[in-house]
Coordinates of C-alpha atoms and ligand atoms in Angstrom, one line a residue:
M1227 CA -104.8 39.3 -42.4
Q1228 CA -107.6 39.3 -45.1
D1229 CA -107.8 42.2 -47.6
G1230 CA -111.8 42.5 -48.1
K1231 CA -111.6 42.2 -51.6
N1232 CA -113.9 40.5 -54.4
I1233 CA -112.5 37.7 -56.0
I1234 CA -113.4 37.9 -59.8
G1235 CA -111.9 35.1 -61.7
Y1236 CA -108.2 34.9 -60.7
D1237 CA -108.3 38.5 -59.7
R1238 CA -108.9 40.2 -56.1
T1239 CA -110.4 43.8 -56.6
R1240 CA -111.8 46.5 -54.4
R1241 CA -113.1 49.2 -56.8
G1242 CA -116.2 50.4 -54.6
S1243 CA -116.4 52.9 -51.8
V1244 CA -119.2 50.8 -50.1
T1245 CA -117.7 49.0 -47.0
F1246 CA -118.9 46.8 -44.1
R1247 CA -117.6 44.6 -41.4
T1248 CA -118.9 41.2 -40.1
I1249 CA -119.9 41.1 -36.6
N1250 CA -118.8 38.6 -33.7
P1251 CA -122.5 37.9 -32.1
I1252 CA -121.0 36.5 -29.1
L1253 CA -118.9 39.6 -28.2
N1254 CA -121.4 41.9 -29.8
T1255 CA -118.3 43.8 -31.5
E1256 CA -117.5 44.0 -35.2
N1257 CA -114.5 41.9 -36.7
D1258 CA -111.7 43.6 -38.1
T1259 CA -111.5 43.3 -41.8
I1260 CA -113.3 45.7 -44.1
F1261 CA -115.1 44.5 -46.9
Y1262 CA -115.5 46.3 -50.1
E1263 CA -119.0 45.6 -51.7
A1264 CA -119.1 44.9 -55.4
T1265 CA -119.7 47.7 -57.7
P1266 CA -121.8 47.4 -61.0
E1267 CA -118.6 47.1 -63.1
E1268 CA -117.2 44.4 -60.8
V1269 CA -120.5 42.2 -61.2
E1270 CA -120.5 43.0 -64.7
Q1271 CA -116.9 41.4 -65.1
A1272 CA -117.4 38.8 -63.0
V1273 CA -120.5 37.7 -65.3
T1274 CA -118.8 38.2 -68.5
L1275 CA -115.7 36.0 -67.4
A1276 CA -118.2 33.4 -66.5
H1277 CA -119.9 33.7 -69.8
Q1278 CA -116.3 33.4 -71.4
A1279 CA -115.7 30.6 -69.4
T1280 CA -119.2 28.7 -70.2
H1281 CA -118.3 26.7 -73.4
F1282 CA -114.6 25.6 -72.3
F1283 CA -116.1 24.8 -68.9
G1284 CA -119.0 22.8 -70.2
E1285 CA -116.7 21.0 -72.4
T1286 CA -114.2 19.7 -69.7
T1287 CA -114.4 16.0 -69.3
H1288 CA -116.2 14.2 -66.0
E1289 CA -112.8 13.1 -64.8
E1290 CA -111.1 17.0 -65.0
R1291 CA -114.3 18.1 -63.3
A1292 CA -114.1 15.5 -60.8
E1293 CA -110.4 16.4 -60.2
F1294 CA -111.4 20.1 -59.7
L1295 CA -113.8 19.4 -57.1
R1296 CA -111.5 17.3 -55.2
A1297 CA -108.7 19.8 -55.3
I1298 CA -111.3 22.4 -53.9
A1299 CA -111.8 19.9 -51.0
D1300 CA -108.2 19.9 -50.4
E1301 CA -107.5 23.4 -50.7
I1302 CA -110.4 23.9 -48.1
M1303 CA -108.7 21.6 -45.4
A1304 CA -105.6 23.0 -46.1
L1305 CA -106.8 26.2 -44.7
G1306 CA -106.8 24.8 -41.3
D1307 CA -107.8 26.2 -38.2
E1308 CA -107.5 29.7 -39.2
L1309 CA -111.1 28.8 -41.5
I1310 CA -112.3 27.3 -38.2
T1311 CA -111.4 30.6 -36.2
M1312 CA -113.0 32.7 -39.0
Y1313 CA -116.2 30.8 -38.9
C1314 CA -116.6 31.1 -35.0
S1315 CA -115.8 34.7 -34.8
E1316 CA -118.4 35.4 -37.7
T1317 CA -121.1 33.0 -36.3
G1318 CA -121.0 32.5 -32.6
L1319 CA -121.3 28.8 -33.4
P1320 CA -119.1 26.4 -31.5
E1321 CA -115.7 24.9 -33.3
G1322 CA -117.5 21.2 -33.2
R1323 CA -120.3 22.7 -35.5
A1324 CA -117.7 24.3 -37.5
K1325 CA -115.5 21.4 -37.9
G1326 CA -118.6 19.2 -38.8
E1327 CA -119.8 21.4 -41.3
R1328 CA -116.6 21.7 -43.1
G1329 CA -116.7 17.8 -43.1
R1330 CA -120.0 17.9 -44.7
T1331 CA -118.9 20.5 -47.4
V1332 CA -115.7 18.8 -48.3
N1333 CA -117.6 15.3 -48.3
Q1334 CA -120.3 16.8 -50.5
L1335 CA -117.7 18.0 -53.0
K1336 CA -116.5 14.5 -52.9
L1337 CA -119.9 13.2 -53.4
Y1338 CA -120.5 15.3 -56.7
A1339 CA -116.7 14.1 -57.8
G1340 CA -118.0 10.4 -57.5
L1341 CA -121.2 11.3 -59.3
L1342 CA -119.3 12.6 -62.5
D1343 CA -116.6 9.6 -62.0
D1344 CA -120.3 7.4 -62.5
G1345 CA -121.3 9.8 -65.2
S1346 CA -124.9 8.6 -65.5
Y1347 CA -126.2 11.9 -64.2
V1348 CA -126.1 13.0 -68.0
E1349 CA -129.1 10.5 -68.4
A1350 CA -128.1 9.4 -71.9
S1351 CA -130.9 8.0 -73.8
I1352 CA -130.8 6.5 -77.3
D1353 CA -133.6 5.4 -79.6
T1354 CA -131.9 3.8 -82.7
A1355 CA -133.1 4.5 -86.0
K1356 CA -135.7 1.9 -87.6
P1357 CA -135.9 2.9 -91.3
D1358 CA -138.2 -0.1 -92.2
R1359 CA -140.7 0.8 -89.8
K1360 CA -144.4 1.2 -91.0
P1361 CA -146.1 3.3 -91.8
M1362 CA -143.1 5.8 -91.1
P1363 CA -139.5 5.1 -90.5
K1364 CA -138.2 6.1 -87.0
E1365 CA -135.5 8.5 -87.0
D1366 CA -132.2 8.0 -84.7
L1367 CA -132.8 10.0 -81.5
R1368 CA -130.2 10.5 -78.7
K1369 CA -130.5 12.6 -75.6
M1370 CA -128.4 13.6 -72.6
M1371 CA -128.4 16.6 -70.1
F1372 CA -126.0 19.6 -70.7
P1373 CA -125.2 22.6 -68.4
L1374 CA -127.3 25.7 -68.2
G1375 CA -124.5 28.3 -68.1
P1376 CA -123.6 30.7 -65.5
V1377 CA -125.4 30.2 -62.1
A1378 CA -125.6 32.8 -59.4
V1379 CA -125.6 31.4 -55.7
F1380 CA -126.7 33.4 -52.6
G1381 CA -124.6 32.4 -49.7
A1382 CA -127.0 31.2 -46.6
S1383 CA -126.4 32.8 -43.4
N1384 CA -127.3 29.6 -41.7
F1385 CA -124.8 27.3 -43.4
P1386 CA -121.5 29.6 -43.8
L1387 CA -119.9 26.6 -45.2
A1388 CA -122.1 23.8 -46.4
Y1389 CA -124.7 26.3 -48.0
S1390 CA -122.5 29.2 -49.2
S1391 CA -119.2 29.7 -51.2
A1392 CA -118.3 25.9 -51.6
G1393 CA -121.3 24.4 -50.6
G1394 CA -124.4 22.2 -51.9
D1395 CA -125.3 24.6 -54.7
T1396 CA -121.8 25.7 -55.7
A1397 CA -120.5 22.1 -55.7
S1398 CA -123.4 20.9 -57.8
A1399 CA -123.3 23.4 -60.2
L1400 CA -119.6 23.0 -61.0
A1401 CA -120.2 19.4 -61.3
A1402 CA -122.8 20.2 -64.1
G1403 CA -120.5 22.2 -66.0
C1404 CA -121.8 25.6 -65.1
P1405 CA -119.7 28.5 -63.9
V1406 CA -120.8 30.0 -60.4
I1407 CA -120.8 33.7 -59.1
V1408 CA -121.4 33.6 -55.4
K1409 CA -123.1 36.7 -53.8
G1410 CA -121.7 36.1 -50.4
H1411 CA -123.7 36.8 -47.1
P1412 CA -122.6 39.5 -45.4
M1413 CA -122.5 38.2 -42.1
H1414 CA -120.0 35.6 -43.2
A1415 CA -118.0 37.6 -45.4
G1416 CA -114.5 36.5 -44.1
T1417 CA -115.5 32.8 -44.1
G1418 CA -116.7 33.3 -47.8
N1419 CA -113.7 35.0 -48.9
M1420 CA -111.2 32.2 -47.3
V1421 CA -113.2 29.6 -48.9
S1422 CA -113.4 31.4 -52.3
S1423 CA -109.5 31.7 -52.3
A1424 CA -109.4 27.9 -52.0
I1425 CA -111.7 27.4 -54.9
V1426 CA -109.8 29.5 -57.1
S1427 CA -106.6 28.1 -56.0
A1428 CA -108.1 24.7 -57.0
A1429 CA -109.3 25.9 -60.3
K1430 CA -105.7 27.2 -61.3
K1431 CA -104.2 24.1 -60.3
S1432 CA -107.1 22.1 -62.1
A1433 CA -106.3 24.4 -65.3
M1434 CA -109.9 25.5 -65.1
P1435 CA -110.8 28.7 -67.2
E1436 CA -110.8 31.8 -65.6
G1437 CA -114.1 32.9 -64.6
V1438 CA -115.4 29.5 -63.6
F1439 CA -115.8 31.1 -60.3
S1440 CA -116.1 34.6 -58.5
H1441 CA -117.3 35.7 -55.4
L1442 CA -118.9 39.1 -54.7
N1443 CA -119.2 40.8 -51.4
S1444 CA -122.4 42.9 -50.8
K1445 CA -124.4 43.9 -47.8
G1446 CA -127.5 45.0 -49.6
Y1447 CA -129.7 43.9 -52.3
A1448 CA -127.9 45.6 -55.1
V1449 CA -125.4 42.9 -56.0
G1450 CA -128.0 40.3 -55.9
E1451 CA -130.6 41.8 -58.0
A1452 CA -128.0 42.9 -60.7
L1453 CA -126.9 39.3 -60.9
V1454 CA -130.3 37.6 -61.1
K1455 CA -131.3 40.5 -63.7
H1456 CA -128.2 40.0 -65.7
P1457 CA -129.2 38.4 -69.0
L1458 CA -126.0 36.2 -69.1
I1459 CA -126.9 34.7 -65.8
K1460 CA -129.1 31.4 -66.4
A1461 CA -130.3 30.2 -63.2
V1462 CA -130.2 31.2 -59.2
G1463 CA -129.7 29.0 -56.3
F1464 CA -130.9 30.4 -52.9
T1465 CA -131.3 29.6 -49.2
G1466 CA -133.0 32.1 -46.9
S1467 CA -136.3 34.1 -46.0
H1468 CA -139.4 33.8 -47.7
G1469 CA -139.5 37.2 -48.6
G1470 CA -135.9 37.1 -50.1
G1471 CA -136.4 34.1 -52.3
R1472 CA -139.7 35.4 -53.5
A1473 CA -138.4 38.7 -54.4
L1474 CA -135.6 37.0 -56.4
F1475 CA -138.2 34.3 -57.9
N1476 CA -140.0 37.4 -59.3
M1477 CA -137.3 39.3 -60.4
A1478 CA -136.2 36.3 -62.4
A1479 CA -139.7 35.8 -64.1
E1480 CA -139.9 39.4 -65.1
R1481 CA -136.8 39.2 -67.0
K1482 CA -137.0 39.4 -71.0
E1483 CA -135.7 35.7 -70.6
P1484 CA -136.9 34.1 -67.6
I1485 CA -134.6 31.9 -65.8
P1486 CA -135.3 29.3 -62.9
V1487 CA -134.7 30.4 -59.2
F1488 CA -134.1 27.4 -56.7
A1489 CA -135.1 29.0 -53.4
E1490 CA -135.2 27.4 -50.4
M1491 CA -137.2 29.1 -48.1
G1492 CA -138.9 28.9 -44.8
S1493 CA -140.6 25.9 -43.3
V1494 CA -142.2 24.8 -40.0
N1495 CA -141.8 21.0 -40.6
P1496 CA -144.8 19.7 -38.4
V1497 CA -144.2 17.0 -36.1
V1498 CA -147.6 14.8 -35.3
L1499 CA -147.7 13.0 -32.0
L1500 CA -150.1 10.1 -32.1
P1501 CA -151.9 9.1 -28.8
E1502 CA -150.5 5.5 -27.9
I1503 CA -146.7 6.4 -28.6
L1504 CA -147.5 9.5 -25.7
K1505 CA -148.7 6.7 -23.2
E1506 CA -145.5 4.9 -23.8
K1507 CA -142.7 7.0 -24.6
K1508 CA -143.6 10.8 -23.6
E1509 CA -140.3 11.3 -21.7
K1510 CA -138.4 10.1 -24.6
W1511 CA -140.1 12.3 -27.3
A1512 CA -140.2 15.3 -25.0
K1513 CA -136.3 14.9 -24.8
T1514 CA -135.8 14.4 -28.3
L1515 CA -137.9 17.3 -29.4
A1516 CA -136.4 19.9 -26.9
G1517 CA -133.0 18.7 -28.1
S1518 CA -134.2 19.3 -32.0
V1519 CA -135.8 22.4 -31.5
T1520 CA -133.1 24.2 -29.9
L1521 CA -130.3 22.4 -31.9
G1522 CA -127.9 24.9 -33.5
S1523 CA -130.1 27.9 -31.5
G1524 CA -133.2 26.8 -33.8
Q1525 CA -131.2 28.1 -37.4
F1526 CA -132.1 25.3 -39.4
C1527 CA -134.3 25.1 -42.0
T1528 CA -135.5 21.6 -40.5
N1529 CA -136.5 23.1 -37.3
P1530 CA -139.7 21.6 -35.8
G1531 CA -141.7 24.8 -35.3
I1532 CA -145.1 23.2 -35.0
M1533 CA -146.1 20.3 -32.9
M1534 CA -149.6 18.8 -32.9
G1535 CA -151.3 16.1 -30.7
I1536 CA -154.6 15.0 -29.6
K1537 CA -155.7 16.8 -26.3
G1538 CA -156.0 14.8 -23.0
S1539 CA -153.8 14.0 -19.9
E1540 CA -151.1 12.2 -21.9
L1541 CA -150.6 15.5 -24.0
D1542 CA -150.6 17.5 -20.9
Q1543 CA -147.8 15.3 -19.2
F1544 CA -146.0 15.5 -22.3
T1545 CA -146.0 19.1 -22.4
E1546 CA -144.6 19.4 -19.0
I1547 CA -141.9 17.2 -19.4
L1548 CA -141.1 19.0 -22.9
A1549 CA -141.2 22.3 -20.6
N1550 CA -138.8 21.0 -18.2
E1551 CA -136.7 19.3 -20.7
I1552 CA -136.1 22.6 -23.0
L1553 CA -135.2 24.6 -20.1
E1554 CA -132.3 22.4 -19.1
I1555 CA -130.8 23.4 -22.3
T1556 CA -128.4 26.6 -22.2
P1557 CA -129.5 28.9 -24.9
S1558 CA -126.6 29.8 -27.5
S1559 CA -125.7 32.6 -29.5
M1560 CA -127.7 33.2 -32.9
L1561 CA -126.0 33.7 -36.0
H1562 CA -125.9 37.6 -36.2
P1563 CA -127.9 40.3 -34.5
D1564 CA -130.4 40.9 -37.2
I1565 CA -131.5 37.2 -37.0
A1566 CA -131.5 37.4 -33.2
E1567 CA -133.6 40.5 -33.5
K1568 CA -136.0 38.9 -35.8
Y1569 CA -136.3 35.9 -33.6
D1570 CA -137.5 38.1 -30.6
E1571 CA -140.0 40.0 -33.0
G1572 CA -141.3 36.7 -34.3
K1573 CA -141.9 35.5 -30.8
K1574 CA -143.5 38.6 -29.6
M1575 CA -145.7 38.2 -32.6
M1576 CA -146.6 34.6 -31.7
K1577 CA -147.4 35.5 -28.0
A1578 CA -149.7 38.3 -29.2
Q1579 CA -151.9 36.3 -31.0
D1580 CA -155.2 35.1 -29.6
G1581 CA -155.3 32.3 -27.5
T1582 CA -151.5 31.4 -27.4
Q1583 CA -150.0 30.5 -24.2
V1584 CA -146.3 30.1 -23.1
V1585 CA -145.2 26.6 -21.9
A1586 CA -141.9 27.5 -21.3
E1587 CA -139.5 30.3 -22.1
W1588 CA -135.8 31.0 -20.9
G1589 CA -136.3 33.8 -18.6
E1590 CA -132.9 34.2 -17.2
Q1591 CA -130.6 37.2 -18.6
T1592 CA -128.5 36.1 -21.3
Q1593 CA -125.7 37.7 -23.3
S1594 CA -126.8 39.8 -26.2
N1595 CA -127.7 37.8 -29.8
T1596 CA -128.8 34.6 -27.6
G1597 CA -131.6 32.7 -28.9
R1598 CA -133.7 32.2 -25.7
Q1599 CA -136.1 29.1 -26.4
T1600 CA -139.7 29.2 -26.3
I1601 CA -142.6 26.8 -26.6
L1602 CA -145.9 28.2 -27.0
K1603 CA -149.4 26.3 -27.1
V1604 CA -152.7 26.7 -28.8
K1605 CA -156.0 25.5 -29.4
A1606 CA -156.4 23.9 -33.0
S1607 CA -159.5 25.6 -33.8
Q1608 CA -157.3 28.9 -33.0
F1609 CA -154.5 27.9 -35.1
R1610 CA -156.9 27.1 -38.0
E1611 CA -158.5 30.6 -38.1
N1612 CA -155.1 32.5 -37.7
P1613 CA -152.5 32.1 -40.7
K1614 CA -150.1 33.9 -38.5
L1615 CA -149.7 31.1 -36.2
H1616 CA -148.4 28.6 -39.4
Q1617 CA -145.6 30.9 -39.9
E1618 CA -141.9 30.2 -39.3
V1619 CA -140.2 31.7 -36.3
F1620 CA -136.7 31.4 -37.3
G1621 CA -134.8 30.3 -34.1
P1622 CA -135.5 28.1 -31.1
F1623 CA -139.1 28.2 -31.1
S1624 CA -142.0 25.7 -31.3
L1625 CA -146.0 25.8 -31.2
L1626 CA -147.8 22.9 -29.7
V1627 CA -151.3 22.6 -31.5
E1628 CA -153.8 20.9 -29.1
C1629 CA -156.4 19.1 -31.2
V1630 CA -159.5 17.6 -29.7
N1631 CA -159.6 14.4 -31.7
I1632 CA -158.2 13.1 -34.8
E1633 CA -160.7 14.8 -36.9
D1634 CA -159.6 18.1 -35.3
L1635 CA -155.9 17.2 -36.3
E1636 CA -157.0 16.3 -39.9
R1637 CA -158.6 19.6 -40.5
S1638 CA -155.6 21.4 -39.1
V1639 CA -153.1 19.4 -41.2
A1640 CA -155.2 20.3 -44.3
L1641 CA -154.3 23.9 -43.9
I1642 CA -150.7 23.6 -43.5
E1643 CA -148.6 24.8 -46.5
G1644 CA -146.1 23.3 -48.2
Q1645 CA -143.0 22.1 -46.0
L1646 CA -139.5 20.6 -46.6
T1647 CA -140.6 17.6 -43.8
A1648 CA -143.2 16.4 -41.7
S1649 CA -142.8 13.8 -39.0
I1650 CA -145.4 11.4 -37.5
I1651 CA -144.4 9.9 -34.1
G1652 CA -146.4 6.9 -33.4
T1653 CA -146.3 3.1 -32.3
A1654 CA -145.7 0.6 -34.8
D1655 CA -149.5 -0.7 -34.6
E1656 CA -151.2 2.8 -34.2
L1657 CA -149.4 4.2 -37.5
K1658 CA -151.3 1.3 -39.2
G1659 CA -154.5 3.1 -38.7
Y1660 CA -153.5 6.7 -39.9
D1661 CA -153.4 6.3 -43.7
F1662 CA -155.5 9.5 -44.3
L1663 CA -153.3 11.5 -42.0
I1664 CA -150.1 10.0 -43.4
G1665 CA -151.4 10.7 -46.8
Q1666 CA -152.4 14.3 -46.0
L1667 CA -148.6 15.0 -44.8
R1668 CA -147.1 13.5 -47.6
D1669 CA -148.9 15.8 -50.2
R1670 CA -147.6 18.4 -48.3
V1671 CA -143.8 18.0 -47.9
G1672 CA -140.6 16.6 -49.7
R1673 CA -139.7 14.3 -46.8
L1674 CA -141.9 12.3 -44.5
I1675 CA -140.2 11.2 -41.3
F1676 CA -141.5 8.2 -39.0
N1677 CA -140.6 8.3 -35.7
G1678 CA -137.9 11.1 -36.1
V1679 CA -137.2 14.5 -35.6
P1680 CA -136.6 16.9 -39.0
T1681 CA -133.0 18.2 -37.9
G1682 CA -130.3 16.2 -39.6
V1683 CA -130.5 16.1 -43.3
E1684 CA -128.2 13.4 -44.6
V1685 CA -126.5 14.1 -48.0
C1686 CA -127.0 11.1 -50.3
A1687 CA -128.8 9.9 -53.5
S1688 CA -132.3 9.4 -51.9
M1689 CA -132.8 12.5 -49.8
Q1690 CA -135.3 15.2 -50.8
H1691 CA -134.7 18.4 -49.4
G1692 CA -137.2 20.6 -51.1
G1693 CA -141.1 20.6 -51.0
P1694 CA -144.1 22.5 -52.1
Y1695 CA -144.4 26.0 -52.3
P1696 CA -143.7 28.1 -50.1
S1697 CA -140.8 25.8 -48.5
T1698 CA -139.3 26.2 -51.9
T1699 CA -140.1 27.4 -55.5
D1700 CA -140.1 24.1 -57.3
S1701 CA -140.6 20.9 -55.3
R1702 CA -139.7 18.6 -58.2
F1703 CA -135.8 19.4 -57.3
T1704 CA -133.9 19.0 -54.1
A1705 CA -131.1 21.2 -52.7
V1706 CA -129.4 18.4 -51.0
G1707 CA -127.9 14.9 -52.3
E1708 CA -126.6 13.8 -55.7
D1709 CA -130.0 14.7 -57.4
A1710 CA -129.4 18.6 -56.8
I1711 CA -127.1 18.5 -59.8
K1712 CA -130.4 18.4 -61.9
R1713 CA -131.1 22.2 -61.2
W1714 CA -128.4 23.0 -63.4
L1715 CA -129.0 20.7 -66.3
R1716 CA -131.3 20.9 -69.6
P1717 CA -132.0 17.9 -72.2
V1718 CA -131.0 18.3 -75.6
C1719 CA -131.8 15.4 -78.5
F1720 CA -129.7 14.8 -81.5
Q1721 CA -131.6 13.7 -84.5
N1722 CA -129.7 11.7 -87.2
C1723 CA -126.4 13.0 -85.7
P1724 CA -123.1 11.2 -87.5
D1725 CA -121.6 9.3 -84.7
A1726 CA -118.3 11.2 -84.7
L1727 CA -120.3 14.5 -84.1
L1728 CA -122.2 13.3 -81.3
P1729 CA -121.2 13.9 -77.5
V1730 CA -119.1 10.9 -76.2
A1731 CA -121.7 9.8 -73.9
L1732 CA -124.1 9.2 -76.8
Q1733 CA -121.6 7.7 -79.3
N1734 CA -122.4 3.9 -80.3
A1735 CA -119.1 2.6 -78.8
N1736 CA -120.0 3.7 -75.5
P1737 CA -116.6 5.2 -74.6
L1738 CA -117.2 6.4 -71.0
N1739 CA -119.0 2.9 -70.4
L1740 CA -122.0 4.8 -69.0
L1741 CA -125.4 3.2 -68.0
R1742 CA -127.5 4.2 -70.8
R1743 CA -131.2 3.8 -72.1
V1744 CA -131.1 2.2 -75.4
D1745 CA -134.4 1.4 -77.0
G1746 CA -136.1 1.2 -73.9
S1747 CA -133.7 -0.9 -71.7
L1748 CA -130.9 0.3 -69.3
T1749 CA -127.4 -1.3 -70.6
H1750 CA -123.5 -0.6 -70.4
S1751 CA -123.5 -2.2 -74.0
K1752 CA -122.2 -0.4 -77.3
I1753 CA -124.5 -0.3 -79.9
Ligands
LIG2671 P1 -132.5 36.5 -46.3 O1 -132.9 37.8 -45.5 O2 -133.5 35.9 -46.9 O3 -131.0 37.0 -46.9 C1 -130.6 35.7 -47.8 C2 -129.5 36.4 -48.9 O4 -130.5 37.2 -49.8 C3 -128.8 37.8 -48.5 O5 -127.6 37.6 -48.8 C4 -129.7 39.1 -48.7 O6 -128.7 40.2 -49.3 C5 -130.2 38.5 -50.1 N1 -131.5 39.1 -50.4 C6 -132.7 39.3 -49.4 N2 -133.8 39.5 -49.8 C7 -133.4 40.2 -51.2 C8 -134.1 41.0 -52.2 N3 -135.2 41.3 -52.0 N4 -133.4 41.3 -53.2 C9 -132.0 40.9 -53.2 N5 -131.1 40.1 -52.5 C10 -132.0 39.8 -51.4 O7 -132.0 35.8 -45.0 P2 -130.6 35.8 -44.2 O8 -130.1 37.0 -43.9 O9 -130.0 34.6 -44.2 O10 -131.6 35.5 -42.9 C11 -132.8 36.1 -42.4 C12 -133.8 35.4 -42.3 O11 -133.9 34.3 -43.3 C13 -134.0 34.8 -41.0 O12 -134.4 35.3 -39.7 C14 -134.7 33.6 -41.4 O13 -136.2 33.8 -41.1 C15 -134.5 33.1 -42.8 N6 -134.1 32.1 -43.1 C16 -134.5 31.0 -43.3 C17 -133.6 29.7 -43.4 C18 -134.4 28.4 -44.0 O14 -133.8 27.9 -44.7 N7 -135.5 28.4 -44.1 C19 -132.3 29.6 -43.8 C20 -131.8 30.8 -43.5 C21 -132.4 32.0 -43.2 P3 -128.2 41.1 -48.2 O15 -128.2 40.4 -46.9 O16 -126.8 41.7 -48.7 O17 -129.3 42.1 -47.9

């Protein structure tokens, strides 16, 4: 039985009187555990401990932090089926998804441990002194990355494991050497609590300083706001709505010392269907897109929320097959009643816009909180005139935009805001003729997909999960994959520093055997 407490360093506390419970969205009933929202004093304590841990934790070796991350992975696995049961009871997602997401979470932790083993993420760069250079001697300059300090992470409702307590933001920040305070998502507080206990247990076993990790409960904005505004917090990781991400970004910018907020917000992930492919493979793409729109009840930031094609008999046939395929799929529960309610409101708003027509909508009676899949269509001219049609409806929803010709399609793409992804689907031959369109899409996204759907985000070095605003607040960074660590680091340059006083990564002997840029060339060599 859970105690519903906040986890502050190595302590578990419940000093406040504001309480809440999570909801089982399938049964539409409250779960048993009562969670205690963190008080301002508890927030202060967590931040103070994180601040106190900053120096010691930042000074830990790559090996020690890698061991810590691997220990977290082991502790999460040791939670066994109890974690899976908790996850399912708080999300309505099936056991297979829970286990898959746990696997992804554990693998992410191991990925960052591997990055630490390699060590080159510190980007050591050395320009040796040239005292004889004319007309001016050149100084010895050595640069590498250092941790920013305590990071506040907001648990994401749609990834209770992979983007919450021990998710990608936390794993990459801990790998960077930054203490983390998680503001748990209220809808999966029990899952967050169990995973956070595992992190603390791993921290103790790996002899990490108290305060390297804390987990605060909250159902409301107060705790998150207090963290973002706290002068000792140095960066923020967020996944959620545009309203939430933008509010936190503004708050951070208004601080006396502004800090970065890496917010991953909405995306409609446009999918462009070229004419020739629809002649050849309309059945295949209708089925694939129906699966992608409904995957996880549409609760992915990479859900294909807009499809675009050229009007004609091929697109009409594609639309008919898509309608049939999507209605073959049994709808499933959404994550929580609020998301289900917002989804219904979003669909209603879209259906009320001028020119939209229903292509397919699950009409049969369903249990509460079920996401009933819906496809609408609209003419491109009406799409262009109405920005509401460009918005994300979070759930199993997509809007098919019918363009009269390729110019009409290009004019419509030109109005699409920044996205995490875009897909272009065409035959090998026809793709060659769409350079301009491909360039237009590339300029609006972080990931451009050829002949594939946007759902499914591989965790690896080449992944870019972050696009131009409003999909994220900083398109130069990714929230997924090895480079996610860069969000929590800043460069420091040492000028004419005695070798013994340099960080080991920059010393002449290269004791860590890092790949470094020395006088312009990448090398493992000593100096
Ligand atoms: P959310 O409403 O953005 O909330 C995410 C977290 O941020 C929550 O912990 C919330 O706190 C906090 N928060 C939100 N606004 C805040 C503010 N103004 N000040 C301080 N804290 C704030 O997202 P959600 O609850 O996960 O889901 C709601 C909607 O977000 C969905 O319907 C969907 O549209 C969108 N969403 C999008 C993505 C995506 O990747 N595109 C992913 C998940 C959700 P409290 O809950 O404690 O109030």
